[in-house]
PDB file of C-alpha atoms in Angstrom:
ATOM      1  CA  MET Q   1      11.868  14.564  16.893  1.00 48.00           C
ATOM      2  CA  ALA Q   2      10.840  13.307  20.314  1.00 44.00           C
ATOM      3  CA  ALA Q   3      13.373  11.853  22.727  1.00 43.00           C
ATOM      4  CA  THR Q   4      10.970   9.260  24.061  1.00 43.00           C
ATOM      5  CA  ALA Q   5       8.879   6.649  22.349  1.00 42.00           C
ATOM      6  CA  PRO Q   6       5.545   7.958  21.083  1.00 46.00           C
ATOM      7  CA  PRO Q   7       2.395   6.542  22.638  1.00 49.00           C
ATOM      8  CA  SER Q   8       1.448   3.229  21.069  1.00 52.00           C
ATOM      9  CA  SER Q   9      -2.278   3.977  20.890  1.00 55.00           C
ATOM     10  CA  THR Q  10      -3.756   4.926  17.527  1.00 49.00           C
ATOM     11  CA  GLY Q  11      -6.735   6.635  19.110  1.00 51.00           C
ATOM     12  CA  SER Q  12      -9.035   3.860  17.939  1.00 54.00           C
ATOM     13  CA  SER Q  13      -9.775   0.833  20.133  1.00 55.00           C
ATOM     14  CA  LYS Q  14     -10.462  -1.261  17.027  1.00 51.00           C
ATOM     15  CA  LEU Q  15      -7.107  -0.412  15.458  1.00 53.00           C
ATOM     16  CA  ASP Q  16      -5.334  -0.860  18.794  1.00 56.00           C
ATOM     17  CA  ALA Q  17      -6.740  -4.386  18.946  1.00 50.00           C
ATOM     18  CA  ILE Q  18      -5.540  -5.102  15.396  1.00 45.00           C
ATOM     19  CA  LYS Q  19      -2.058  -3.829  16.252  1.00 51.00           C
ATOM     20  CA  ALA Q  20      -1.970  -5.888  19.434  1.00 47.00           C
ATOM     21  CA  ASN Q  21      -2.894  -9.036  17.513  1.00 45.00           C
ATOM     22  CA  ALA Q  22      -0.268  -8.309  14.875  1.00 44.00           C
ATOM     23  CA  LEU Q  23       2.371  -7.795  17.536  1.00 47.00           C
ATOM     24  CA  ALA Q  24       1.402 -11.026  19.266  1.00 44.00           C
ATOM     25  CA  ALA Q  25       1.729 -12.873  15.967  1.00 44.00           C
ATOM     26  CA  ASP Q  26       5.130 -11.283  15.278  1.00 50.00           C
ATOM     27  CA  PRO Q  27       6.776  -9.975  18.471  1.00 51.00           C
ATOM     28  CA  THR Q  28       9.931  -9.015  16.504  1.00 60.00           C
ATOM     29  CA  LYS Q  29       8.048  -6.345  14.550  1.00 70.00           C
ATOM     30  CA  PRO Q  30       9.630  -2.915  15.274  1.00 73.00           C
ATOM     31  CA  GLN Q  31       7.743  -0.640  17.647  1.00 76.00           C
ATOM     32  CA  GLY Q  32       8.239   2.775  19.216  1.00 81.00           C
ATOM     33  CA  LEU Q  33      11.618   4.451  18.714  1.00 86.00           C
ATOM     34  CA  ASP Q  34      12.931   1.436  16.801  1.00 90.00           C
ATOM     35  CA  LEU Q  35      10.167   1.870  14.232  1.00 91.00           C
ATOM     36  CA  TYR Q  36      10.658   5.634  13.868  1.00 92.00           C
ATOM     37  CA  ALA Q  37      14.433   5.231  13.639  1.00 93.00           C
ATOM     38  CA  ARG Q  38      13.832   2.959  10.621  1.00 94.00           C
ATOM     39  CA  PHE Q  39      11.522   5.543   9.090  1.00 95.00           C
ATOM     40  CA  ALA Q  40      14.244   8.171   9.634  1.00 96.00           C
ATOM     41  CA  PHE Q  41      16.967   5.997   8.104  1.00 96.00           C
ATOM     42  CA  ALA Q  42      14.832   5.210   5.061  1.00 96.00           C
ATOM     43  CA  GLY Q  43      14.134   8.934   4.649  1.00 96.00           C
ATOM     44  CA  ALA Q  44      17.819   9.807   5.031  1.00 96.00           C
ATOM     45  CA  VAL Q  45      18.883   7.345   2.344  1.00 97.00           C
ATOM     46  CA  CYS Q  46      16.154   8.259  -0.144  1.00 96.00           C
ATOM     47  CA  CYS Q  47      16.855  12.009   0.115  1.00 95.00           C
ATOM     48  CA  SER Q  48      20.644  11.684   0.048  1.00 95.00           C
ATOM     49  CA  VAL Q  49      20.639   9.365  -2.971  1.00 94.00           C
ATOM     50  CA  THR Q  50      18.153  11.396  -5.023  1.00 93.00           C
ATOM     51  CA  HIS Q  51      19.531  14.853  -4.246  1.00 89.00           C
ATOM     52  CA  GLY Q  52      23.120  13.662  -4.637  1.00 91.00           C
ATOM     53  CA  GLY Q  53      22.328  11.981  -7.945  1.00 91.00           C
ATOM     54  CA  LEU Q  54      20.719  15.153  -9.290  1.00 87.00           C
ATOM     55  CA  THR Q  55      23.601  17.439  -8.293  1.00 90.00           C
ATOM     56  CA  PRO Q  56      24.364  18.280 -11.984  1.00 92.00           C
ATOM     57  CA  VAL Q  57      20.789  19.476 -12.546  1.00 86.00           C
ATOM     58  CA  ASP Q  58      20.926  21.492  -9.319  1.00 84.00           C
ATOM     59  CA  VAL Q  59      24.188  23.124 -10.456  1.00 88.00           C
ATOM     60  CA  LEU Q  60      22.576  24.189 -13.736  1.00 89.00           C
ATOM     61  CA  LYS Q  61      19.416  25.415 -11.993  1.00 81.00           C
ATOM     62  CA  THR Q  62      21.431  27.464  -9.492  1.00 80.00           C
ATOM     63  CA  ARG Q  63      23.571  29.023 -12.235  1.00 85.00           C
ATOM     64  CA  ILE Q  64      20.434  30.089 -14.136  1.00 84.00           C
ATOM     65  CA  GLN Q  65      18.977  31.622 -10.963  1.00 77.00           C
ATOM     66  CA  LEU Q  66      22.131  33.482  -9.967  1.00 77.00           C
ATOM     67  CA  ASP Q  67      23.264  34.718 -13.385  1.00 83.00           C
ATOM     68  CA  PRO Q  68      20.319  34.736 -15.823  1.00 82.00           C
ATOM     69  CA  ALA Q  69      22.115  37.239 -18.088  1.00 85.00           C
ATOM     70  CA  THR Q  70      24.843  34.690 -18.819  1.00 89.00           C
ATOM     71  CA  TYR Q  71      22.862  31.471 -18.553  1.00 89.00           C
ATOM     72  CA  ASN Q  72      19.806  32.320 -20.631  1.00 85.00           C
ATOM     73  CA  LYS Q  73      19.642  29.403 -23.058  1.00 86.00           C
ATOM     74  CA  GLY Q  74      17.670  26.956 -20.964  1.00 83.00           C
ATOM     75  CA  LEU Q  75      18.812  23.765 -19.257  1.00 84.00           C
ATOM     76  CA  ILE Q  76      20.585  22.226 -22.269  1.00 90.00           C
ATOM     77  CA  GLY Q  77      22.215  25.497 -23.261  1.00 93.00           C
ATOM     78  CA  THR Q  78      23.446  26.104 -19.714  1.00 92.00           C
ATOM     79  CA  TYR Q  79      24.834  22.571 -19.610  1.00 93.00           C
ATOM     80  CA  ARG Q  80      26.868  23.257 -22.740  1.00 93.00           C
ATOM     81  CA  GLN Q  81      28.080  26.603 -21.402  1.00 93.00           C
ATOM     82  CA  VAL Q  82      29.243  25.177 -18.077  1.00 92.00           C
ATOM     83  CA  VAL Q  83      30.977  22.161 -19.626  1.00 94.00           C
ATOM     84  CA  ALA Q  84      32.695  24.266 -22.297  1.00 94.00           C
ATOM     85  CA  LYS Q  85      33.975  26.785 -19.756  1.00 91.00           C
ATOM     86  CA  GLU Q  86      34.722  24.644 -16.696  1.00 90.00           C
ATOM     87  CA  GLY Q  87      34.635  20.991 -17.748  1.00 92.00           C
ATOM     88  CA  TYR Q  88      32.392  18.112 -16.693  1.00 92.00           C
ATOM     89  CA  GLY Q  89      33.700  18.193 -13.129  1.00 90.00           C
ATOM     90  CA  ALA Q  90      31.864  21.472 -12.527  1.00 89.00           C
ATOM     91  CA  LEU Q  91      28.565  19.596 -12.749  1.00 91.00           C
ATOM     92  CA  LEU Q  92      29.405  17.809  -9.488  1.00 90.00           C
ATOM     93  CA  THR Q  93      30.203  21.011  -7.585  1.00 85.00           C
ATOM     94  CA  GLY Q  94      28.565  20.854  -4.171  1.00 82.00           C
ATOM     95  CA  PHE Q  95      27.993  17.089  -4.234  1.00 88.00           C
ATOM     96  CA  GLY Q  96      29.434  16.642  -0.712  1.00 86.00           C
ATOM     97  CA  PRO Q  97      27.223  19.159   1.113  1.00 85.00           C
ATOM     98  CA  THR Q  98      24.242  18.084  -0.971  1.00 86.00           C
ATOM     99  CA  ALA Q  99      24.534  14.398  -0.046  1.00 90.00           C
ATOM    100  CA  ALA Q 100      25.368  15.100   3.608  1.00 89.00           C
ATOM    101  CA  GLY Q 101      22.800  17.863   4.061  1.00 88.00           C
ATOM    102  CA  TYR Q 102      19.918  15.928   2.586  1.00 91.00           C
ATOM    103  CA  PHE Q 103      20.855  12.783   4.515  1.00 95.00           C
ATOM    104  CA  LEU Q 104      20.227  14.744   7.710  1.00 93.00           C
ATOM    105  CA  GLN Q 105      17.225  16.560   6.304  1.00 93.00           C
ATOM    106  CA  GLY Q 106      15.653  13.342   5.008  1.00 95.00           C
ATOM    107  CA  ALA Q 107      15.927  11.694   8.409  1.00 96.00           C
ATOM    108  CA  PHE Q 108      14.116  14.553  10.132  1.00 96.00           C
ATOM    109  CA  LYS Q 109      11.641  15.098   7.295  1.00 96.00           C
ATOM    110  CA  PHE Q 110      10.397  11.542   6.721  1.00 96.00           C
ATOM    111  CA  GLY Q 111      10.928  10.254  10.246  1.00 95.00           C
ATOM    112  CA  GLY Q 112       9.420  13.414  11.693  1.00 96.00           C
ATOM    113  CA  TYR Q 113       6.443  13.286   9.335  1.00 96.00           C
ATOM    114  CA  GLU Q 114       5.584   9.756  10.449  1.00 94.00           C
ATOM    115  CA  LEU Q 115       6.075  10.711  14.092  1.00 94.00           C
ATOM    116  CA  PHE Q 116       4.013  13.893  14.011  1.00 95.00           C
ATOM    117  CA  LYS Q 117       1.265  12.191  12.022  1.00 94.00           C
ATOM    118  CA  GLN Q 118       1.015   9.591  14.776  1.00 92.00           C
ATOM    119  CA  GLN Q 119       1.079  12.307  17.431  1.00 93.00           C
ATOM    120  CA  SER Q 120      -1.813  14.041  15.647  1.00 93.00           C
ATOM    121  CA  ILE Q 121      -3.774  10.798  15.684  1.00 91.00           C
ATOM    122  CA  ASN Q 122      -3.029  10.363  19.385  1.00 90.00           C
ATOM    123  CA  LEU Q 123      -4.200  13.908  20.080  1.00 93.00           C
ATOM    124  CA  LEU Q 124      -7.303  13.958  17.890  1.00 92.00           C
ATOM    125  CA  GLY Q 125      -8.354  10.323  17.902  1.00 90.00           C
ATOM    126  CA  TYR Q 126      -8.318   8.133  14.821  1.00 90.00           C
ATOM    127  CA  GLU Q 127     -11.752   9.023  13.448  1.00 90.00           C
ATOM    128  CA  THR Q 128     -11.257  12.781  13.809  1.00 93.00           C
ATOM    129  CA  ALA Q 129      -7.788  12.568  12.293  1.00 93.00           C
ATOM    130  CA  SER Q 130      -9.098  10.517   9.385  1.00 92.00           C
ATOM    131  CA  ASN Q 131     -11.938  12.953   8.727  1.00 93.00           C
ATOM    132  CA  ASN Q 132      -9.454  15.835   8.768  1.00 95.00           C
ATOM    133  CA  ARG Q 133      -6.539  13.956   7.241  1.00 94.00           C
ATOM    134  CA  THR Q 134      -5.461  16.708   4.817  1.00 95.00           C
ATOM    135  CA  ALA Q 135      -4.943  19.065   7.765  1.00 96.00           C
ATOM    136  CA  VAL Q 136      -3.032  16.304   9.578  1.00 96.00           C
ATOM    137  CA  TYR Q 137      -0.792  15.753   6.550  1.00 96.00           C
ATOM    138  CA  LEU Q 138      -0.094  19.478   6.216  1.00 97.00           C
ATOM    139  CA  ALA Q 139       0.584  20.115   9.917  1.00 97.00           C
ATOM    140  CA  SER Q 140       2.779  17.021  10.294  1.00 97.00           C
ATOM    141  CA  ALA Q 141       4.803  17.899   7.212  1.00 97.00           C
ATOM    142  CA  ALA Q 142       5.286  21.531   8.286  1.00 97.00           C
ATOM    143  CA  THR Q 143       6.459  20.583  11.786  1.00 97.00           C
ATOM    144  CA  ALA Q 144       8.848  17.916  10.510  1.00 97.00           C
ATOM    145  CA  GLU Q 145      10.313  20.277   7.911  1.00 96.00           C
ATOM    146  CA  PHE Q 146      11.003  22.996  10.474  1.00 96.00           C
ATOM    147  CA  PHE Q 147      13.363  20.704  12.391  1.00 96.00           C
ATOM    148  CA  ALA Q 148      14.788  19.281   9.164  1.00 95.00           C
ATOM    149  CA  ASP Q 149      15.744  22.772   7.982  1.00 93.00           C
ATOM    150  CA  ILE Q 150      17.711  23.488  11.147  1.00 93.00           C
ATOM    151  CA  ALA Q 151      19.933  20.557  10.178  1.00 91.00           C
ATOM    152  CA  LEU Q 152      20.017  21.350   6.456  1.00 89.00           C
ATOM    153  CA  CYS Q 153      20.647  25.109   6.423  1.00 90.00           C
ATOM    154  CA  PRO Q 154      24.452  25.189   7.082  1.00 91.00           C
ATOM    155  CA  LEU Q 155      25.150  22.565   4.432  1.00 88.00           C
ATOM    156  CA  GLU Q 156      22.816  24.198   1.912  1.00 84.00           C
ATOM    157  CA  ALA Q 157      24.581  27.539   2.442  1.00 87.00           C
ATOM    158  CA  THR Q 158      27.913  25.807   1.803  1.00 89.00           C
ATOM    159  CA  ARG Q 159      26.598  24.123  -1.348  1.00 85.00           C
ATOM    160  CA  ILE Q 160      25.284  27.345  -2.846  1.00 82.00           C
ATOM    161  CA  ARG Q 161      28.558  29.171  -2.118  1.00 86.00           C
ATOM    162  CA  LEU Q 162      30.538  26.396  -3.830  1.00 85.00           C
ATOM    163  CA  VAL Q 163      28.264  26.408  -6.883  1.00 80.00           C
ATOM    164  CA  SER Q 164      28.123  30.202  -7.231  1.00 78.00           C
ATOM    165  CA  GLU Q 165      31.884  30.651  -6.632  1.00 82.00           C
ATOM    166  CA  PRO Q 166      33.721  27.635  -8.127  1.00 76.00           C
ATOM    167  CA  THR Q 167      37.080  28.831  -6.747  1.00 81.00           C
ATOM    168  CA  PHE Q 168      35.750  29.458  -3.220  1.00 87.00           C
ATOM    169  CA  ALA Q 169      36.966  26.164  -1.712  1.00 86.00           C
ATOM    170  CA  ASN Q 170      37.661  22.521  -2.456  1.00 81.00           C
ATOM    171  CA  GLY Q 171      34.596  20.625  -1.324  1.00 81.00           C
ATOM    172  CA  LEU Q 172      32.425  20.364   1.757  1.00 84.00           C
ATOM    173  CA  ILE Q 173      35.005  20.512   4.549  1.00 87.00           C
ATOM    174  CA  GLY Q 174      36.982  23.357   2.994  1.00 89.00           C
ATOM    175  CA  GLY Q 175      33.914  25.420   2.163  1.00 89.00           C
ATOM    176  CA  PHE Q 176      32.235  24.850   5.521  1.00 91.00           C
ATOM    177  CA  GLY Q 177      35.406  25.728   7.416  1.00 91.00           C
ATOM    178  CA  LYS Q 178      36.072  28.850   5.360  1.00 92.00           C
ATOM    179  CA  ILE Q 179      32.569  30.256   5.906  1.00 91.00           C
ATOM    180  CA  LEU Q 180      32.748  29.481   9.633  1.00 91.00           C
ATOM    181  CA  LYS Q 181      36.158  31.123  10.008  1.00 90.00           C
ATOM    182  CA  ASN Q 182      35.579  34.223   7.885  1.00 90.00           C
ATOM    183  CA  GLU Q 183      31.892  34.949   8.453  1.00 89.00           C
ATOM    184  CA  GLY Q 184      30.886  33.144  11.647  1.00 89.00           C
ATOM    185  CA  ILE Q 185      28.119  30.667  12.378  1.00 87.00           C
ATOM    186  CA  GLY Q 186      25.453  33.261  11.613  1.00 86.00           C
ATOM    187  CA  ALA Q 187      26.365  33.090   7.917  1.00 87.00           C
ATOM    188  CA  PHE Q 188      25.096  29.511   7.774  1.00 89.00           C
ATOM    189  CA  TYR Q 189      21.642  30.691   8.814  1.00 89.00           C
ATOM    190  CA  SER Q 190      21.398  33.898   6.773  1.00 82.00           C
ATOM    191  CA  GLY Q 191      19.117  31.930   4.481  1.00 77.00           C
ATOM    192  CA  PHE Q 192      17.097  30.250   7.234  1.00 86.00           C
ATOM    193  CA  GLY Q 193      14.066  32.467   6.632  1.00 80.00           C
ATOM    194  CA  PRO Q 194      14.028  31.800   2.881  1.00 77.00           C
ATOM    195  CA  ILE Q 195      14.725  28.112   3.365  1.00 81.00           C
ATOM    196  CA  LEU Q 196      11.704  27.857   5.679  1.00 87.00           C
ATOM    197  CA  PHE Q 197       9.662  29.906   3.224  1.00 81.00           C
ATOM    198  CA  LYS Q 198      10.759  27.502   0.478  1.00 80.00           C
ATOM    199  CA  GLN Q 199      10.906  24.127   2.211  1.00 87.00           C
ATOM    200  CA  VAL Q 200       7.854  24.258   4.502  1.00 93.00           C
ATOM    201  CA  PRO Q 201       5.288  24.908   1.731  1.00 90.00           C
ATOM    202  CA  TYR Q 202       7.269  22.561  -0.512  1.00 91.00           C
ATOM    203  CA  THR Q 203       7.094  19.706   1.992  1.00 95.00           C
ATOM    204  CA  MET Q 204       3.479  20.385   2.881  1.00 95.00           C
ATOM    205  CA  ALA Q 205       2.509  20.156  -0.795  1.00 94.00           C
ATOM    206  CA  LYS Q 206       4.804  17.184  -1.351  1.00 95.00           C
ATOM    207  CA  PHE Q 207       3.331  14.959   1.370  1.00 96.00           C
ATOM    208  CA  ALA Q 208      -0.285  16.120   1.102  1.00 96.00           C
ATOM    209  CA  VAL Q 209      -0.455  15.708  -2.694  1.00 96.00           C
ATOM    210  CA  PHE Q 210       1.354  12.360  -2.521  1.00 96.00           C
ATOM    211  CA  GLU Q 211      -1.064  11.069   0.116  1.00 94.00           C
ATOM    212  CA  LYS Q 212      -4.134  12.258  -1.814  1.00 95.00           C
ATOM    213  CA  VAL Q 213      -2.957  10.836  -5.162  1.00 95.00           C
ATOM    214  CA  ASN Q 214      -2.032   7.559  -3.471  1.00 92.00           C
ATOM    215  CA  GLU Q 215      -5.448   7.440  -1.836  1.00 92.00           C
ATOM    216  CA  ALA Q 216      -7.199   8.050  -5.174  1.00 93.00           C
ATOM    217  CA  ILE Q 217      -5.222   5.288  -6.874  1.00 94.00           C
ATOM    218  CA  TYR Q 218      -5.843   2.758  -4.129  1.00 91.00           C
ATOM    219  CA  GLN Q 219      -9.569   3.375  -4.388  1.00 90.00           C
ATOM    220  CA  THR Q 220      -9.366   1.471  -7.671  1.00 92.00           C
ATOM    221  CA  VAL Q 221      -6.418  -0.822  -6.871  1.00 91.00           C
ATOM    222  CA  ASP Q 222      -6.533  -3.306  -3.987  1.00 89.00           C
ATOM    223  CA  LYS Q 223      -3.367  -2.489  -2.054  1.00 85.00           C
ATOM    224  CA  SER Q 224      -3.410  -5.812  -0.195  1.00 82.00           C
ATOM    225  CA  LYS Q 225      -3.208  -7.648  -3.524  1.00 87.00           C
ATOM    226  CA  ALA Q 226      -0.834  -5.284  -5.330  1.00 88.00           C
ATOM    227  CA  SER Q 227       2.629  -6.687  -5.985  1.00 89.00           C
ATOM    228  CA  GLY Q 228       5.755  -4.963  -4.713  1.00 87.00           C
ATOM    229  CA  GLY Q 229       6.525  -3.717  -8.228  1.00 91.00           C
ATOM    230  CA  THR Q 230       3.024  -2.283  -8.600  1.00 92.00           C
ATOM    231  CA  GLN Q 231       3.277  -0.440  -5.282  1.00 91.00           C
ATOM    232  CA  THR Q 232       6.669   0.988  -6.283  1.00 92.00           C
ATOM    233  CA  ALA Q 233       5.228   2.159  -9.617  1.00 94.00           C
ATOM    234  CA  ILE Q 234       2.308   3.811  -7.809  1.00 94.00           C
ATOM    235  CA  ASN Q 235       4.734   5.558  -5.470  1.00 93.00           C
ATOM    236  CA  LEU Q 236       6.712   6.783  -8.486  1.00 94.00           C
ATOM    237  CA  GLY Q 237       3.633   8.156 -10.235  1.00 94.00           C
ATOM    238  CA  SER Q 238       2.281   9.812  -7.110  1.00 95.00           C
ATOM    239  CA  GLY Q 239       5.721  11.261  -6.423  1.00 94.00           C
ATOM    240  CA  VAL Q 240       5.991  12.895  -9.862  1.00 94.00           C
ATOM    241  CA  ILE Q 241       2.669  14.711  -9.390  1.00 95.00           C
ATOM    242  CA  ALA Q 242       3.578  15.697  -5.824  1.00 95.00           C
ATOM    243  CA  GLY Q 243       6.972  16.943  -6.989  1.00 93.00           C
ATOM    244  CA  PHE Q 244       5.520  19.190  -9.697  1.00 93.00           C
ATOM    245  CA  ALA Q 245       3.072  20.757  -7.241  1.00 92.00           C
ATOM    246  CA  ALA Q 246       5.789  21.282  -4.628  1.00 90.00           C
ATOM    247  CA  ALA Q 247       8.247  22.792  -7.137  1.00 89.00           C
ATOM    248  CA  ILE Q 248       5.811  25.413  -8.429  1.00 88.00           C
ATOM    249  CA  ILE Q 249       4.735  26.472  -4.936  1.00 85.00           C
ATOM    250  CA  SER Q 250       8.282  26.855  -3.621  1.00 82.00           C
ATOM    251  CA  GLN Q 251      10.090  28.251  -6.701  1.00 83.00           C
ATOM    252  CA  PRO Q 252      10.150  31.981  -5.704  1.00 82.00           C
ATOM    253  CA  ALA Q 253      11.664  31.193  -2.306  1.00 77.00           C
ATOM    254  CA  ASP Q 254      14.185  28.822  -3.917  1.00 74.00           C
ATOM    255  CA  THR Q 255      15.410  31.628  -6.171  1.00 77.00           C
ATOM    256  CA  MET Q 256      15.688  34.033  -3.218  1.00 76.00           C
ATOM    257  CA  LEU Q 257      17.590  31.423  -1.217  1.00 71.00           C
ATOM    258  CA  SER Q 258      20.136  31.056  -4.000  1.00 71.00           C
ATOM    259  CA  LYS Q 259      20.541  34.832  -4.221  1.00 73.00           C
ATOM    260  CA  ILE Q 260      20.943  35.473  -0.491  1.00 70.00           C
ATOM    261  CA  ASN Q 261      23.559  32.732  -0.106  1.00 62.00           C
ATOM    262  CA  LYS Q 262      25.576  33.856  -3.129  1.00 64.00           C
ATOM    263  CA  THR Q 263      27.355  36.628  -1.220  1.00 61.00           C
ATOM    264  CA  LYS Q 264      27.363  38.019   2.298  1.00 63.00           C
ATOM    265  CA  GLY Q 265      25.307  41.114   3.050  1.00 65.00           C
ATOM    266  CA  LEU Q 266      26.556  44.672   3.428  1.00 65.00           C
ATOM    267  CA  PRO Q 267      27.704  45.800   6.905  1.00 68.00           C
ATOM    268  CA  GLY Q 268      24.660  46.323   9.111  1.00 63.00           C
ATOM    269  CA  GLU Q 269      22.276  44.909   6.525  1.00 67.00           C
ATOM    270  CA  GLY Q 270      19.756  42.505   8.079  1.00 67.00           C
ATOM    271  CA  THR Q 271      18.306  39.397   6.504  1.00 65.00           C
ATOM    272  CA  THR Q 272      14.828  40.925   6.169  1.00 69.00           C
ATOM    273  CA  SER Q 273      16.084  44.008   4.344  1.00 75.00           C
ATOM    274  CA  ARG Q 274      18.185  41.810   2.049  1.00 76.00           C
ATOM    275  CA  LEU Q 275      15.159  39.667   1.216  1.00 72.00           C
ATOM    276  CA  ILE Q 276      13.039  42.729   0.426  1.00 75.00           C
ATOM    277  CA  LYS Q 277      15.774  44.115  -1.835  1.00 78.00           C
ATOM    278  CA  ILE Q 278      16.222  40.774  -3.626  1.00 77.00           C
ATOM    279  CA  ALA Q 279      12.453  40.402  -4.136  1.00 77.00           C
ATOM    280  CA  LYS Q 280      12.267  43.879  -5.706  1.00 81.00           C
ATOM    281  CA  GLU Q 281      15.210  43.138  -7.984  1.00 78.00           C
ATOM    282  CA  LEU Q 282      13.779  39.823  -9.127  1.00 76.00           C
ATOM    283  CA  GLY Q 283      10.174  40.779  -9.748  1.00 78.00           C
ATOM    284  CA  PHE Q 284       7.503  38.150 -10.438  1.00 68.00           C
ATOM    285  CA  ARG Q 285       9.074  36.810 -13.610  1.00 73.00           C
ATOM    286  CA  GLY Q 286      12.589  36.723 -12.172  1.00 76.00           C
ATOM    287  CA  SER Q 287      11.433  34.777  -9.118  1.00 75.00           C
ATOM    288  CA  PHE Q 288      10.528  31.882 -11.426  1.00 79.00           C
ATOM    289  CA  SER Q 289      13.911  31.767 -13.187  1.00 73.00           C
ATOM    290  CA  GLY Q 290      15.057  28.185 -13.615  1.00 72.00           C
ATOM    291  CA  LEU Q 291      11.565  26.719 -13.138  1.00 81.00           C
ATOM    292  CA  PRO Q 292      11.761  24.202 -16.055  1.00 82.00           C
ATOM    293  CA  ALA Q 293      15.026  22.822 -14.685  1.00 76.00           C
ATOM    294  CA  ARG Q 294      13.562  22.645 -11.199  1.00 80.00           C
ATOM    295  CA  LEU Q 295      10.347  20.944 -12.386  1.00 87.00           C
ATOM    296  CA  PHE Q 296      12.464  18.247 -13.994  1.00 84.00           C
ATOM    297  CA  MET Q 297      14.697  17.987 -10.958  1.00 80.00           C
ATOM    298  CA  VAL Q 298      12.008  18.032  -8.264  1.00 86.00           C
ATOM    299  CA  GLY Q 299       9.606  15.775 -10.165  1.00 89.00           C
ATOM    300  CA  THR Q 300      12.355  13.204 -10.659  1.00 87.00           C
ATOM    301  CA  LEU Q 301      13.774  13.308  -7.155  1.00 86.00           C
ATOM    302  CA  THR Q 302      10.359  13.299  -5.432  1.00 93.00           C
ATOM    303  CA  ALA Q 303       9.270  10.262  -7.421  1.00 94.00           C
ATOM    304  CA  GLY Q 304      12.550   8.554  -6.602  1.00 94.00           C
ATOM    305  CA  GLN Q 305      12.327   9.477  -2.931  1.00 95.00           C
ATOM    306  CA  PHE Q 306       8.902   7.960  -2.369  1.00 95.00           C
ATOM    307  CA  ALA Q 307       9.785   4.840  -4.356  1.00 94.00           C
ATOM    308  CA  ILE Q 308      13.059   4.301  -2.468  1.00 95.00           C
ATOM    309  CA  TYR Q 309      11.480   5.225   0.860  1.00 95.00           C
ATOM    310  CA  GLY Q 310       8.702   2.670   0.415  1.00 92.00           C
ATOM    311  CA  ASP Q 311      11.103  -0.077  -0.634  1.00 93.00           C
ATOM    312  CA  ILE Q 312      13.555   0.565   2.231  1.00 94.00           C
ATOM    313  CA  LYS Q 313      10.724   0.598   4.762  1.00 92.00           C
ATOM    314  CA  LYS Q 314       9.637  -2.817   3.520  1.00 90.00           C
ATOM    315  CA  ALA Q 315      13.214  -4.127   3.631  1.00 92.00           C
ATOM    316  CA  LEU Q 316      13.587  -2.909   7.228  1.00 92.00           C
ATOM    317  CA  GLY Q 317      10.196  -4.232   8.280  1.00 89.00           C
ATOM    318  CA  ALA Q 318       9.062  -0.678   9.070  1.00 86.00           C
ATOM    319  CA  THR Q 319       5.459  -1.148   8.017  1.00 73.00           C
ATOM    320  CA  GLY Q 320       3.811  -0.333  11.322  1.00 59.00           C
ATOM    321  CA  GLY Q 321       2.828   3.253  10.561  1.00 65.00           C
ATOM    322  CA  VAL Q 322      -0.861   4.146  10.829  1.00 67.00           C
ATOM    323  CA  GLU Q 323      -2.685   5.074   7.639  1.00 80.00           C
ATOM    324  CA  ILE Q 324      -5.649   7.424   7.940  1.00 86.00           C
ATOM    325  CA  ALA Q 325      -6.833   7.442   4.335  1.00 79.00           C
ATOM    326  CA  LYS Q 326     -10.435   6.406   3.864  1.00 70.00           C
TER     327      LYS Q 326
END
C-alpha cells in the first residue's frame, strides 16, 4: 500500500465537484490516508473474525487434504474422527496464527483493493475505468492480494504445521519460533508460490463476482433508499455467490499449499520440483479433495466478510470510496 495519500481526483470533473461539495458540507469526513486506513481496519477485522470463527472447519478441511486415506468420510465423518481421537480442543488448532494472519491479510487485501481501484481510476479516468470496470476489479484485487500474501504466508505456514502435526508446538508463538529456529525464515515462504497461485485467483474472483452481483441487484433495488439491514442482506447474498466461485477456482492450489507446508522438503529439493511432484501425486481428482468442506467454509466466510466490512465502514464513516458500476 502506498506511503503517501492517493490523489483526490476521481478522473471525472463532475464527480470531483460532487466530492468537493460533500466535503464542504461535512469537513470531518475522512479523506486520503485516513479514509484508506479505515478501509484497511474494516478489512482486517472482517477477515480475522470470519477466518478465526471458522477455524474448526479449516482444521477438518486441512485434515481431509493431507490424509484422505484416513479422513475419507466427508466433513461430518471427519469431525467425529477428530473429536473421538483428539477431543474438541483439536478443532481450534491453529486459531492463533489464523486470526493474526488474516488480520494482516485483510488489512492489505481490502484496504489495498480500495486503494488500487482508486489508482486505476486516476490513471484511466472515470469513464474509461467504468467502461472497463471488470478489468479494474481484477487488476486491483490481484495487486492487493500480492502484498497481502507477503504478510500472510509465515502465519499460514505456521497454522498448517500446527494442524498437520498436533504435537509440533503449543500455539502461534511456539510454532512460529520453532520453524524459525530449526528451518530458517525461508521455510515460512516455501509455500509462497502456491499461496499466490491460490489467493490471487481467489481474490480476483471474490471481488469481481461480488461487484458484478451487487451491481445486478442494485439495478432493481434503489441503493439510496435501501435500509441498512437490506444492504447488509445484499452483501451477504453477493458474498455467498462470490465465495463459491472463488473456492472452486482456487481449490487445487489450496490443496497443494497444505501439502507443501505439511513437511519440509528433501535436501536440495526446490519449491518448483516439490510442487511438480505433489501435483503428479494428487492428480485432478486429488487436487479437489476437501472441496465440499471448503465450499461451505469459503461461502460462509466470504458472505460474512462483505457484510461485516460494509457495516464497519459505515460505523467508521468510511463511505468515500468511488463506485464505478453503471
